[in-house]
Every structure is written in structure tokens, then in C-alpha cells.
Coordinates of C-alpha atoms and ligand atoms in Angstrom, one line a residue:
X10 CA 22.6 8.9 -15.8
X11 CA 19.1 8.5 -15.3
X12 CA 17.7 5.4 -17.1
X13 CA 15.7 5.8 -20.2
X14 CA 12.1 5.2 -20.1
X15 CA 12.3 2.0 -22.3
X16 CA 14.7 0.7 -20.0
X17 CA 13.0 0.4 -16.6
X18 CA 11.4 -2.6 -15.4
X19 CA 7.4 -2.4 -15.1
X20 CA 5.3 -2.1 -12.1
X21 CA 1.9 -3.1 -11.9
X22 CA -0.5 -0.8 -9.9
X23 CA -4.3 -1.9 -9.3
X24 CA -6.7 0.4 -10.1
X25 CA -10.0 2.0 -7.9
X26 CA -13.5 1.7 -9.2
X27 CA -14.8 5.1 -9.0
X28 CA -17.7 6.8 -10.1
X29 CA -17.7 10.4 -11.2
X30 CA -19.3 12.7 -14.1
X31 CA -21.4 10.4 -14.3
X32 CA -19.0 7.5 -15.8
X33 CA -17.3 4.6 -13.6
X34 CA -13.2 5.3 -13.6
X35 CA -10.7 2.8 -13.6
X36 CA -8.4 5.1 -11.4
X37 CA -5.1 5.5 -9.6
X38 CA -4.0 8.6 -8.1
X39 CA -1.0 10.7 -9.4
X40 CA 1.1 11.0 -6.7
X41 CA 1.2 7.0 -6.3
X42 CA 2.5 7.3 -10.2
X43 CA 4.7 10.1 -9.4
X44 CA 6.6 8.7 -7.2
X45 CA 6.7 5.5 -9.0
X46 CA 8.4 7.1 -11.6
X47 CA 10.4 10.0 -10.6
X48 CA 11.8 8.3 -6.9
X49 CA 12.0 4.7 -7.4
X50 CA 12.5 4.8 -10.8
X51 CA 10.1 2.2 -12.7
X52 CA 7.2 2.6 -15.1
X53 CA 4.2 1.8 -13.0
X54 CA 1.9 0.3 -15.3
X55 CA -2.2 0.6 -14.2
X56 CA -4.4 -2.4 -13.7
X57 CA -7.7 -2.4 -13.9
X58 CA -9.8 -3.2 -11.3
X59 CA -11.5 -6.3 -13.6
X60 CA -9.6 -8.9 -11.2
X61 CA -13.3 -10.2 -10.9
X62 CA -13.6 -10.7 -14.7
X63 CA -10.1 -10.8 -16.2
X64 CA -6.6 -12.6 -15.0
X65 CA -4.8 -10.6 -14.7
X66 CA -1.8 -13.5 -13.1
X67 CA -0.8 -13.8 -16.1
X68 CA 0.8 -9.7 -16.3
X69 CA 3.3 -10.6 -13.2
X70 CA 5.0 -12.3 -16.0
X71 CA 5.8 -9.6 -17.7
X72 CA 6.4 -6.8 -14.7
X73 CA 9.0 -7.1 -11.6
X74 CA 6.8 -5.3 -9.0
X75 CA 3.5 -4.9 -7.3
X76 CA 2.4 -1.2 -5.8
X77 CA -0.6 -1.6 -3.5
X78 CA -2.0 2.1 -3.3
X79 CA -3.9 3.8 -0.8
X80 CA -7.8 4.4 -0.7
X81 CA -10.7 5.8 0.8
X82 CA -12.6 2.9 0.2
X83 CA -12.5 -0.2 2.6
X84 CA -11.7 -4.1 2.2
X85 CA -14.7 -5.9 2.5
X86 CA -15.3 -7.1 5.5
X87 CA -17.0 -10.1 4.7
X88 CA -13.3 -11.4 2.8
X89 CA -11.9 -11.4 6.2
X90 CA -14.9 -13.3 8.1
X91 CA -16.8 -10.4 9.3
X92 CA -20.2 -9.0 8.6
X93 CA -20.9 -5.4 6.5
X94 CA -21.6 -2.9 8.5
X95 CA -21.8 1.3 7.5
X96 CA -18.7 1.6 9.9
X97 CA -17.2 -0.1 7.1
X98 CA -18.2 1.4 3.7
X99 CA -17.2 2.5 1.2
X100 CA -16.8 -0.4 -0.6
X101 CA -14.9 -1.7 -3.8
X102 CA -15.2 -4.6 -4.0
X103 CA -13.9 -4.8 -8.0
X104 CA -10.6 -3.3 -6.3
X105 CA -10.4 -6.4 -3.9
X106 CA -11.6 -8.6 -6.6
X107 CA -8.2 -7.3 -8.3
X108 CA -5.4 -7.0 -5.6
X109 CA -6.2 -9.9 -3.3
X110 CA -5.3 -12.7 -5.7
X111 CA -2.9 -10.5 -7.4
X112 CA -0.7 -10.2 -3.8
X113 CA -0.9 -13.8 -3.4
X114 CA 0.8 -14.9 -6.4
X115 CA 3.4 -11.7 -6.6
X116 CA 4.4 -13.3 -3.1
X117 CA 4.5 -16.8 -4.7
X118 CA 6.6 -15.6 -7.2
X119 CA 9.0 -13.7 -5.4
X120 CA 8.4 -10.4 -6.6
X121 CA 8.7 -6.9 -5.1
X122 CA 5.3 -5.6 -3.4
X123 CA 5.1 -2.4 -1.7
X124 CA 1.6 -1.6 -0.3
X125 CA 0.6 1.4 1.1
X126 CA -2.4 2.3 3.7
X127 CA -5.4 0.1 2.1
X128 CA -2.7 -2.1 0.3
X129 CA -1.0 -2.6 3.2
X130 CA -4.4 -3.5 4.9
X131 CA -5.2 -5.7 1.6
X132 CA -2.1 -7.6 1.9
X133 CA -2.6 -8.6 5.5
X134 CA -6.6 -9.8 4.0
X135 CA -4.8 -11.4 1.3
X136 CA -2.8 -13.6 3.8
X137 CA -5.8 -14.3 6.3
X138 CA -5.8 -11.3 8.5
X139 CA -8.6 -9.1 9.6
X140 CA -9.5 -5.4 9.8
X141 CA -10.9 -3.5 12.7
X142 CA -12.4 -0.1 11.6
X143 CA -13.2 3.0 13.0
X144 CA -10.3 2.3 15.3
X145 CA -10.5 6.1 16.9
X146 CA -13.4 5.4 18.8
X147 CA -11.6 2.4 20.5
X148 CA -10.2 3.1 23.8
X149 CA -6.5 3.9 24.1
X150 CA -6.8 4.7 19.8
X151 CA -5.5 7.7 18.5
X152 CA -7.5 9.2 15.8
X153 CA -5.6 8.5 12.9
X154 CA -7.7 10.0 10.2
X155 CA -6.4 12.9 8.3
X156 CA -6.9 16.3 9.6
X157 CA -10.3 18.2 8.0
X158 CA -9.0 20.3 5.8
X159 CA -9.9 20.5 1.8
X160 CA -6.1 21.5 1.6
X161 CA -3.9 18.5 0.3
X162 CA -0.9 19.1 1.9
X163 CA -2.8 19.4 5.4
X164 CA -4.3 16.4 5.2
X165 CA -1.1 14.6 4.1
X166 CA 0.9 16.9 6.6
X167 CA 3.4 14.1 8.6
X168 CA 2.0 14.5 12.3
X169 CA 2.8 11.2 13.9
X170 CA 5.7 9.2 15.7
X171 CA 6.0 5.6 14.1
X172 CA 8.5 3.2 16.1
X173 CA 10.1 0.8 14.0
X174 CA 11.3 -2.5 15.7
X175 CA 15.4 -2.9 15.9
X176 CA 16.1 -5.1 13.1
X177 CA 13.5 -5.3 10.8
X178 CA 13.5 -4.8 6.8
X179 CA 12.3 -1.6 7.6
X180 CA 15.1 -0.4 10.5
X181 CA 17.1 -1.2 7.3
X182 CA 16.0 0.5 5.3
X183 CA 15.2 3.4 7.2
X184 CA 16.8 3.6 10.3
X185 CA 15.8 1.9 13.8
X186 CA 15.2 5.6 14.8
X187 CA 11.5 6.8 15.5
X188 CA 10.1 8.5 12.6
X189 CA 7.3 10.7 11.7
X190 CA 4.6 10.0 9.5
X191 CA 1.2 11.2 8.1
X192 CA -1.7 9.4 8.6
X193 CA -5.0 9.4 6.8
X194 CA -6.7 6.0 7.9
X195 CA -9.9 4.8 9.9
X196 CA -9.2 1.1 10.0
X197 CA -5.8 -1.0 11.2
X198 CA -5.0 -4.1 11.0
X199 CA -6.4 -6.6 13.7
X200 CA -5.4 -10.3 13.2
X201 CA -2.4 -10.5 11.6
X202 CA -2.3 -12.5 8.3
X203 CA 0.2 -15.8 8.1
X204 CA 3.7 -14.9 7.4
X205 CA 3.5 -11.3 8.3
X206 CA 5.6 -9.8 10.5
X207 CA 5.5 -6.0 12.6
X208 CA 7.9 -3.9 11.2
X209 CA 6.3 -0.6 12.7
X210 CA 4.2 0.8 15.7
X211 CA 2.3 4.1 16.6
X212 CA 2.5 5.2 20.3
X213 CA -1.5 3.7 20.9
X214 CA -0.5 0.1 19.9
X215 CA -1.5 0.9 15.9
X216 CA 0.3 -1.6 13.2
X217 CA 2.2 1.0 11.3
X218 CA 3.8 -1.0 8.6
X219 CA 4.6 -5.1 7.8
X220 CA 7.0 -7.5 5.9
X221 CA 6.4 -10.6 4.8
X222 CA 8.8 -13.2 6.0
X223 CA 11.2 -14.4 3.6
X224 CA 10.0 -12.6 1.0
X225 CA 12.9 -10.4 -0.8
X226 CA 11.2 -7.3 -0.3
X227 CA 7.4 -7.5 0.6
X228 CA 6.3 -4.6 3.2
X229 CA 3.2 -2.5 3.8
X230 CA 3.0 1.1 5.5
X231 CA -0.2 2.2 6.7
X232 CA 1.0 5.7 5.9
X233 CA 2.0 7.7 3.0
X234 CA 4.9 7.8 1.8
X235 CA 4.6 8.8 -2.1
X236 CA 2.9 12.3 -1.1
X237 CA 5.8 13.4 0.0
X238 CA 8.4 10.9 -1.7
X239 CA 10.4 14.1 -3.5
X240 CA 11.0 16.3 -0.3
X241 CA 10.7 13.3 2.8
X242 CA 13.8 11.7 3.8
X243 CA 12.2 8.7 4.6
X244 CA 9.3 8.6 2.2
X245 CA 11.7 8.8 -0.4
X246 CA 14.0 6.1 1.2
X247 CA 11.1 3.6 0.8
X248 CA 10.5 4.6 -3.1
X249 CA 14.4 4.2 -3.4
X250 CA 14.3 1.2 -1.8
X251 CA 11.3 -0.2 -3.8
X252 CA 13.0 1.0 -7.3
X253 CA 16.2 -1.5 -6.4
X254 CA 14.1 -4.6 -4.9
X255 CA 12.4 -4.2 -8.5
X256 CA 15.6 -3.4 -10.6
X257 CA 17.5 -6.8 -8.4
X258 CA 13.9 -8.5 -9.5
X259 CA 14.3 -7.9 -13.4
X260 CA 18.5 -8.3 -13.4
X261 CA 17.5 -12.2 -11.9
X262 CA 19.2 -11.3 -8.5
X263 CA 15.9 -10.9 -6.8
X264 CA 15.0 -14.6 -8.3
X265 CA 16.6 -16.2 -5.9
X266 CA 14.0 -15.9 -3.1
X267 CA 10.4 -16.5 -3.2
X268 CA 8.2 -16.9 0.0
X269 CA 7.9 -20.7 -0.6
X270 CA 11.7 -20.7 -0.9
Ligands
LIG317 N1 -9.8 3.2 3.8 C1 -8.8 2.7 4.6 C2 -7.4 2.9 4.1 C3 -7.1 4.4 4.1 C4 -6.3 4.9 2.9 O1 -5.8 4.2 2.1 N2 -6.4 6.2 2.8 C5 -5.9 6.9 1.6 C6 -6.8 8.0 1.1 C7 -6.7 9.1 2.0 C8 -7.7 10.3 1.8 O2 -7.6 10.9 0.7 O3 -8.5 10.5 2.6 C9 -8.8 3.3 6.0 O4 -9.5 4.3 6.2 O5 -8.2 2.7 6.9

């Protein structure tokens, strides 16, 4: 029996600043929500992107998860040592403001994280890792942006092999099996951030997806799994997988760990 609303444990998702009709949006997109909801079964809750203003710390008290979503915009470069160019707008900066301190103490805690394309490239900022960007005009790169097309489901369309490395958190999750992925990203992740480990590949070399080490369940994809969550076997295996890290989290079995522990 599906669980009622009221009973499902609360997920915090960090909003975008975006601008549009002419008013500035605190704004996550549906299909993150979506899939929150109808795959891994918790009530995603949306935080505003006032991390540079508010503190918001204080909410992981009350919620058992942290979803990281994806973005067009970019992690400021100059949070992981490197100067602005225009290879590396946009920029929202009221986002990062938000998410970086937001990961850092959902690890310290011990609660669930999934974060997906730019939250997967957030968390590995948020634990002292850089970004390289426009990584398809680097030699050996595939071109990993997503397809030009104005038609959703095209540029979401799964197109690419991921390898995933023989006993990770993700082979378990998943399978060690290769698996195919969409792909909608400019940047990757370069250095990698303390306490990360490589849980995926592409075939050019391309950090596909992270876990942080020791961490009940901590990981980052750099593709998309919630546009597809309903029909994907694996995109849904990751909500799934998400939903029970969260519900262990709020029933005190996920307590037990923390990444200090
Ligand atoms: N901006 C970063 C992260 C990419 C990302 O999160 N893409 C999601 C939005 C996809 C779209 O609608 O185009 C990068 O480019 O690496």
C-alpha cells in the first residue's frame, strides 16, 4: 500500500535563481519533483536559493534527504580556485550560496544526498574539487552536451555507455553491467574532492557518477536519471534506491553512519 502523503519522510531540494517575465524565480524543475515523489517515494520539499541570506542548516533537522538537481547554470569557478571566464557562465551564484554548505553538513550528519548533473558537480566543489568546462573541445572528450533539439525527450534521449566500477555503491545498486545514459553537460569533474570516490566512467575518461566514502548513501550522477525515472530501469533503480536510504534515515537505521563515523 502506497504510503500516505503525511507519512513520508521530507526531502530538501535547493532551488535555481532564475529570471523570467520579468520576475526572479526561486525554481526547481518538475521532473526532479516527480520523481521524488512518484519513484522514490518522499515529499521533496523546495529550498530557496537564499543560502547567502538565510540558514537554512537548521531544515536538515527536520528532513532525512538532500536532492541535488541538475542545471544549466555553472558552479562558480572562483569557489573551486579558478578564475571566471564566458566558458563558464551562466552563473548562480545564490544556488551555490545555498547547496554548498547545505552538502557539507547533510554529509556531517549522515543523511541521504543524491545529486544529479550540477549537484553532482556541486558536491565534488563542496568537498574541494574542481570543474573543468567545456570539456568537448578537449582532446580525447566526447561531446557530452545534449543533442539540439527544442524536443524534450531528444535532448534527454539515453545515448551513452557509462561503466560502473565492480563493487561500488552504485554496481549495487545497479548492476556492475555497463549502462546507458543521457547526457546533457558541458563541464566534468576535474580534481576530485576529499572523500569522494569513482563510482562511474564514460568511454573518453568522463567522471560519470561518485560516492562519498562512508557515507550511508551519498552519490552523484552526472546524468539524468529522474527524466526518465517512470519507464528507465535503472533511472528508476536510483529513485528506488534514494526513497529507502531516506525512509532507513527517518526509521533511525540510517543514524548509525555519518561520514565522521
Ligand atoms: N551546467 C552544468 C551541469 C549540467 C546540468 O545540470 N544540466 C541540466 C540541464 C540540462 C538542460 O536542460 O540543458 C554542465 O553543463 O556541466
Amino acid at each position: 500500500m502506497r504510503s500516505s502523503m503525511s507519512d513520508r519522510p521530507l526531502v530538501a531540494v535547493p532551488a535555481d535563481l532564475k529570471t523570467f517575465e520579468g520576475y526572479r524565480w526561486h525554481s526547481v524543475a518538475a521532473q526532479y519533483l516527480e520523481a521524488a515523489v512518484r519513484i522514490a517515494g518522499v515529499l521533496p520539499i523546495v529550498v530557496p536559493a537564499l543560502g547567502g541570506e538565510a540558514d537554512y542548516i537548521a531544515l536538515l533537522d527536520r528532513v532525512d534527504g538532500l536532492l541535488l538537481t541538475g542545471s544549466r547554470s555553472n558552479v562558480h569557478p572562483a569557489l573551486y580556485g579558478v578564475e571566471p571566464t564566458t566558458a563558464h557562465e551562466p552563473f548562480d551564484e545564490a544556488r551555490d550560496a545555498t547547496t554548498l554548505p547545505l552538502i557539507r553538513a547533510t554529509l556531517d550528519r549522515g543523511l541521504p544526498l543524491f545529486a544529479i548533473c550540477r549537484g553532482m558537480q556541486e558536491l565534488n566543489v563542496a568537498l574541494g574539487g574542481s570543474i573543468v568546462t567545456e570539456i568537448q573541445e578537449l582532446p580525447g572528450r566526447m561531446d557530452h552536451r545534449a543533442p539540439d533539439s527544442t524536443v524534450q525527450d531528444e535532448r534527454f534521449a539515453i545515448r551513452h555507455r557509462v561503466d560502473i566500477r565492480p563493487g561500488s555503491r552504485l554496481a549495487s545498486i545497479v548492476g556492475t553491467g555497463p549502462v546507458m545514459v543521457n547526457s546533457l553537460h558541458r563541464q566534468a569533474l576535474d580534481r576530485l574532492g576529499t572523500g569522494l570516490e569513482v563510482e562511474a566512467t564514460a568511454d573518453d575518461g568522463v567522471i560519470e557518477a561518485v560516492s562519498v566514502r562512508g557515507s550511508p548513501f551519498a552519490m552523484g550522477v552526472q546524468w539524468h536519471p529522474e527524466y526518465w525515472a517512470g519507464s528507465d530501469p535503472i533511472s528508476r533503480r536510483l529513485f528506488e534506491a534514494f526513497g529507502e536510504a531516506v525512509r532507513a534515515h527517518r526509521s533511525g537505521a540510517g543514524r548509525t553512519l555519518s561520514r565522521a563515523g
